[in-house]
C-alpha cells in the first residue's frame, strides 16, 4: 500500500480535535431538556425557599455564578410555595422584602437568621426577622396583602408550575434546561455547566 501523507494528517487532526469537540456535559446526566421554547432573553432562575437547607448550602454556588456572569445574564430567584408548611411564609418573606426594596440587602441575612441562628421559617419568625431590620408588623401585613405583592406571587406560582418544579433548589436556564444537581461536585463545575447551556439556547 502506498503511503498517503494527506490521509495521515486527517487522522492526526481527528485524534487531536475529537476529544476537544466532545460536549463536556450531557443531557440526562448533567441537565434535562424541559422545553422546546426558550426564553427570549438569556436568564438563569433558581427556584428556592429560605426554609430549604439545600438552598442555604447551594447559595455559594449561585453567588459564584453571579460573579462569573456579571451583568451579561439575568440571574433570578423564584420563591416557591408548595401549598403550605414553611413554603408559604418563606415566599411571603421574599415578596415583602422585594416590595420594600430590601431583598438584595437582606437575602443573605434571611438565610443566616433561619439556618445559622436556627429559627424555623414561620410567619411569626418572618415578621420577627423584618422587625429586626426596621419593618413593623403593621407595615409587613400591609405590604403582604398589597395588590402588587399578590401579582408577583401569582407570577412566581405560574413559573413553578410551568417548569414543573417539585423540589428545591432547582436551577432552570433559558426556560429550556433544568440543571441536575446530583451531577454537580463543585461551584466551578456548576458555573461551566450553566455557561455551556447559555451558549446552546
mmCIF file of C-alpha atoms in Angstrom:
data_model
loop_
_atom_site.group_PDB
_atom_site.id
_atom_site.type_symbol
_atom_site.label_atom_id
_atom_site.label_comp_id
_atom_site.label_asym_id
_atom_site.label_seq_id
_atom_site.Cartn_x
_atom_site.Cartn_y
_atom_site.Cartn_z
ATOM 1 C CA UNK A 1 0.000 0.000 0.000
ATOM 2 C CA UNK A 2 1.352 3.395 -0.944
ATOM 3 C CA UNK A 3 1.961 5.865 1.915
ATOM 4 C CA UNK A 4 -0.578 8.701 1.785
ATOM 5 C CA UNK A 5 0.654 11.678 3.831
ATOM 6 C CA UNK A 6 -2.609 13.582 3.443
ATOM 7 C CA UNK A 7 -4.542 10.680 4.986
ATOM 8 C CA UNK A 8 -2.149 10.635 7.925
ATOM 9 C CA UNK A 9 -2.735 14.349 8.506
ATOM 10 C CA UNK A 10 -6.502 13.823 8.554
ATOM 11 C CA UNK A 11 -6.170 11.015 11.110
ATOM 12 C CA UNK A 12 -3.922 13.145 13.297
ATOM 13 C CA UNK A 13 -6.388 16.039 13.110
ATOM 14 C CA UNK A 14 -9.215 13.766 14.215
ATOM 15 C CA UNK A 15 -7.171 12.445 17.125
ATOM 16 C CA UNK A 16 -6.307 15.955 18.252
ATOM 17 C CA UNK A 17 -9.683 17.616 17.817
ATOM 18 C CA UNK A 18 -12.012 14.710 18.572
ATOM 19 C CA UNK A 19 -11.883 14.839 22.391
ATOM 20 C CA UNK A 20 -11.863 18.647 22.407
ATOM 21 C CA UNK A 21 -15.014 18.754 20.316
ATOM 22 C CA UNK A 22 -16.889 16.326 22.548
ATOM 23 C CA UNK A 23 -19.585 18.009 24.622
ATOM 24 C CA UNK A 24 -18.377 18.452 28.225
ATOM 25 C CA UNK A 25 -21.899 17.923 29.552
ATOM 26 C CA UNK A 26 -24.651 15.547 28.508
ATOM 27 C CA UNK A 27 -28.444 15.632 28.637
ATOM 28 C CA UNK A 28 -29.856 13.149 31.107
ATOM 29 C CA UNK A 29 -26.759 13.329 33.289
ATOM 30 C CA UNK A 30 -25.869 16.966 33.861
ATOM 31 C CA UNK A 31 -29.087 18.581 32.679
ATOM 32 C CA UNK A 32 -32.563 17.841 31.370
ATOM 33 C CA UNK A 33 -34.337 19.483 28.441
ATOM 34 C CA UNK A 34 -37.691 20.614 29.820
ATOM 35 C CA UNK A 35 -38.994 22.820 26.997
ATOM 36 C CA UNK A 36 -38.513 23.472 23.291
ATOM 37 C CA UNK A 37 -39.481 27.134 23.733
ATOM 38 C CA UNK A 38 -36.581 29.030 25.337
ATOM 39 C CA UNK A 39 -36.998 32.453 26.896
ATOM 40 C CA UNK A 40 -36.487 35.462 24.575
ATOM 41 C CA UNK A 41 -33.526 36.668 26.630
ATOM 42 C CA UNK A 42 -30.915 34.601 28.496
ATOM 43 C CA UNK A 43 -31.923 34.047 32.102
ATOM 44 C CA UNK A 44 -30.997 31.753 34.973
ATOM 45 C CA UNK A 45 -33.692 31.075 37.578
ATOM 46 C CA UNK A 46 -33.185 29.377 40.916
ATOM 47 C CA UNK A 47 -36.405 28.025 42.379
ATOM 48 C CA UNK A 48 -35.765 28.142 46.101
ATOM 49 C CA UNK A 49 -37.066 28.643 49.621
ATOM 50 C CA UNK A 50 -35.453 30.340 52.606
ATOM 51 C CA UNK A 51 -36.581 27.383 54.705
ATOM 52 C CA UNK A 52 -34.763 24.900 52.467
ATOM 53 C CA UNK A 53 -31.478 23.650 53.921
ATOM 54 C CA UNK A 54 -30.304 22.577 50.478
ATOM 55 C CA UNK A 55 -30.878 26.115 49.170
ATOM 56 C CA UNK A 56 -28.825 27.505 52.045
ATOM 57 C CA UNK A 57 -25.967 25.131 51.170
ATOM 58 C CA UNK A 58 -26.326 25.895 47.453
ATOM 59 C CA UNK A 59 -26.050 29.664 47.891
ATOM 60 C CA UNK A 60 -22.228 29.777 47.386
ATOM 61 C CA UNK A 61 -22.737 28.041 44.019
ATOM 62 C CA UNK A 62 -25.192 30.710 42.913
ATOM 63 C CA UNK A 63 -23.057 33.568 44.190
ATOM 64 C CA UNK A 64 -20.066 32.263 42.224
ATOM 65 C CA UNK A 65 -22.271 32.023 39.134
ATOM 66 C CA UNK A 66 -23.482 35.615 39.535
ATOM 67 C CA UNK A 67 -19.878 36.794 39.848
ATOM 68 C CA UNK A 68 -18.840 34.840 36.738
ATOM 69 C CA UNK A 69 -21.727 36.050 34.591
ATOM 70 C CA UNK A 70 -21.642 39.658 35.783
ATOM 71 C CA UNK A 71 -24.171 41.846 34.006
ATOM 72 C CA UNK A 72 -24.341 39.638 30.909
ATOM 73 C CA UNK A 73 -27.136 37.366 32.131
ATOM 74 C CA UNK A 74 -30.054 37.954 34.482
ATOM 75 C CA UNK A 75 -29.884 35.613 37.481
ATOM 76 C CA UNK A 76 -33.215 35.461 39.297
ATOM 77 C CA UNK A 77 -34.553 33.915 42.481
ATOM 78 C CA UNK A 78 -38.023 32.392 42.258
ATOM 79 C CA UNK A 79 -39.543 31.683 45.706
ATOM 80 C CA UNK A 80 -41.728 28.590 45.592
ATOM 81 C CA UNK A 81 -44.828 27.710 47.572
ATOM 82 C CA UNK A 82 -45.731 24.031 47.514
ATOM 83 C CA UNK A 83 -49.063 24.530 49.279
ATOM 84 C CA UNK A 84 -48.239 25.303 52.859
ATOM 85 C CA UNK A 85 -45.733 24.292 55.508
ATOM 86 C CA UNK A 86 -42.681 26.522 55.607
ATOM 87 C CA UNK A 87 -43.061 27.236 51.894
ATOM 88 C CA UNK A 88 -45.732 29.935 52.304
ATOM 89 C CA UNK A 89 -44.058 32.184 54.933
ATOM 90 C CA UNK A 90 -40.760 31.825 53.085
ATOM 91 C CA UNK A 91 -42.311 33.008 49.823
ATOM 92 C CA UNK A 92 -44.115 35.843 51.604
ATOM 93 C CA UNK A 93 -40.898 36.943 53.312
ATOM 94 C CA UNK A 94 -39.217 37.150 49.907
ATOM 95 C CA UNK A 95 -42.167 39.034 48.403
ATOM 96 C CA UNK A 96 -42.316 41.580 51.215
ATOM 97 C CA UNK A 97 -38.566 42.205 51.127
ATOM 98 C CA UNK A 98 -38.727 42.554 47.345
ATOM 99 C CA UNK A 99 -41.625 45.017 47.521
ATOM 100 C CA UNK A 100 -39.774 47.108 50.112
ATOM 101 C CA UNK A 101 -36.572 47.147 48.056
ATOM 102 C CA UNK A 102 -34.753 45.211 50.764
ATOM 103 C CA UNK A 103 -34.438 41.796 49.155
ATOM 104 C CA UNK A 104 -30.843 42.083 47.927
ATOM 105 C CA UNK A 105 -29.749 43.790 51.137
ATOM 106 C CA UNK A 106 -31.306 41.169 53.432
ATOM 107 C CA UNK A 107 -31.140 37.997 51.329
ATOM 108 C CA UNK A 108 -28.045 36.512 52.985
ATOM 109 C CA UNK A 109 -29.176 37.660 56.419
ATOM 110 C CA UNK A 110 -32.526 35.910 55.965
ATOM 111 C CA UNK A 111 -30.723 32.627 55.285
ATOM 112 C CA UNK A 112 -28.471 33.223 58.279
ATOM 113 C CA UNK A 113 -31.421 34.056 60.557
ATOM 114 C CA UNK A 114 -33.218 30.843 59.618
ATOM 115 C CA UNK A 115 -30.344 28.374 59.340
ATOM 116 C CA UNK A 116 -27.418 29.984 61.124
ATOM 117 C CA UNK A 117 -29.498 31.098 64.127
ATOM 118 C CA UNK A 118 -31.846 28.095 63.846
ATOM 119 C CA UNK A 119 -35.114 29.995 63.629
ATOM 120 C CA UNK A 120 -37.731 27.864 61.813
ATOM 121 C CA UNK A 121 -39.335 29.741 58.938
ATOM 122 C CA UNK A 122 -42.785 30.586 60.254
ATOM 123 C CA UNK A 123 -44.920 33.658 59.680
ATOM 124 C CA UNK A 124 -44.090 34.795 63.217
ATOM 125 C CA UNK A 125 -40.360 34.455 62.622
ATOM 126 C CA UNK A 126 -40.592 36.155 59.221
ATOM 127 C CA UNK A 127 -42.174 39.149 60.944
ATOM 128 C CA UNK A 128 -39.571 38.971 63.720
ATOM 129 C CA UNK A 129 -36.734 39.000 61.186
ATOM 130 C CA UNK A 130 -38.049 42.046 59.341
ATOM 131 C CA UNK A 131 -38.868 43.844 62.582
ATOM 132 C CA UNK A 132 -35.179 43.459 63.431
ATOM 133 C CA UNK A 133 -34.490 45.400 60.235
ATOM 134 C CA UNK A 134 -36.936 48.216 60.800
ATOM 135 C CA UNK A 135 -40.160 46.836 59.306
ATOM 136 C CA UNK A 136 -43.084 46.955 61.721
ATOM 137 C CA UNK A 137 -45.719 44.218 61.876
ATOM 138 C CA UNK A 138 -48.272 46.686 60.515
ATOM 139 C CA UNK A 139 -46.084 47.518 57.526
ATOM 140 C CA UNK A 140 -45.328 43.852 56.937
ATOM 141 C CA UNK A 141 -49.020 42.986 56.904
ATOM 142 C CA UNK A 142 -49.961 45.884 54.641
ATOM 143 C CA UNK A 143 -47.282 45.009 52.103
ATOM 144 C CA UNK A 144 -48.047 41.286 52.273
ATOM 145 C CA UNK A 145 -51.687 41.931 51.368
ATOM 146 C CA UNK A 146 -50.974 44.528 48.689
ATOM 147 C CA UNK A 147 -52.080 44.051 45.098
ATOM 148 C CA UNK A 148 -48.526 44.330 43.752
ATOM 149 C CA UNK A 149 -47.333 41.516 46.002
ATOM 150 C CA UNK A 150 -50.265 39.280 45.023
ATOM 151 C CA UNK A 151 -49.469 39.829 41.343
ATOM 152 C CA UNK A 152 -45.852 38.801 41.924
ATOM 153 C CA UNK A 153 -46.977 35.813 43.962
ATOM 154 C CA UNK A 154 -49.162 34.635 41.076
ATOM 155 C CA UNK A 155 -46.293 35.038 38.624
ATOM 156 C CA UNK A 156 -43.907 33.008 40.777
ATOM 157 C CA UNK A 157 -46.504 30.272 41.238
ATOM 158 C CA UNK A 158 -47.094 30.165 37.477
ATOM 159 C CA UNK A 159 -43.363 29.803 36.805
ATOM 160 C CA UNK A 160 -43.178 26.968 39.322
ATOM 161 C CA UNK A 161 -45.994 25.141 37.540
ATOM 162 C CA UNK A 162 -44.770 25.933 34.025
ATOM 163 C CA UNK A 163 -41.390 24.361 34.626
ATOM 164 C CA UNK A 164 -42.832 21.531 36.730
ATOM 165 C CA UNK A 165 -40.697 22.335 39.760
ATOM 166 C CA UNK A 166 -41.118 19.738 42.501
ATOM 167 C CA UNK A 167 -38.078 20.343 44.712
ATOM 168 C CA UNK A 168 -35.587 22.999 45.750
ATOM 169 C CA UNK A 169 -33.060 24.176 44.853
ATOM 170 C CA UNK A 170 -33.789 23.763 41.145
ATOM 171 C CA UNK A 171 -31.966 25.830 38.524
ATOM 172 C CA UNK A 172 -33.542 26.467 35.120
ATOM 173 C CA UNK A 173 -31.514 28.006 32.283
ATOM 174 C CA UNK A 174 -33.245 29.946 29.494
ATOM 175 C CA UNK A 175 -36.530 28.282 30.387
ATOM 176 C CA UNK A 176 -35.277 25.238 28.481
ATOM 177 C CA UNK A 177 -32.808 23.354 30.638
ATOM 178 C CA UNK A 178 -33.005 22.082 34.216
ATOM 179 C CA UNK A 179 -29.683 21.559 35.971
ATOM 180 C CA UNK A 180 -29.289 18.122 37.566
ATOM 181 C CA UNK A 181 -27.861 18.950 40.984
ATOM 182 C CA UNK A 182 -26.776 15.392 41.759
ATOM 183 C CA UNK A 183 -24.206 15.570 38.933
ATOM 184 C CA UNK A 184 -22.510 18.657 40.395
ATOM 185 C CA UNK A 185 -19.411 18.370 42.531
ATOM 186 C CA UNK A 186 -18.017 21.929 42.728
ATOM 187 C CA UNK A 187 -19.181 25.523 42.186
ATOM 188 C CA UNK A 188 -16.731 25.741 39.254
ATOM 189 C CA UNK A 189 -18.429 22.812 37.530
ATOM 190 C CA UNK A 190 -21.825 24.439 38.088
ATOM 191 C CA UNK A 191 -20.617 27.696 36.516
ATOM 192 C CA UNK A 192 -19.179 25.863 33.499
ATOM 193 C CA UNK A 193 -22.402 23.883 33.040
ATOM 194 C CA UNK A 194 -24.588 26.990 33.117
ATOM 195 C CA UNK A 195 -22.258 28.795 30.718
ATOM 196 C CA UNK A 196 -22.411 25.780 28.394
ATOM 197 C CA UNK A 197 -26.238 25.795 28.457
ATOM 198 C CA UNK A 198 -26.393 29.540 27.885
ATOM 199 C CA UNK A 199 -24.361 29.046 24.715
ATOM 200 C CA UNK A 200 -26.845 26.450 23.468
ATOM 201 C CA UNK A 201 -30.199 28.254 23.510
#
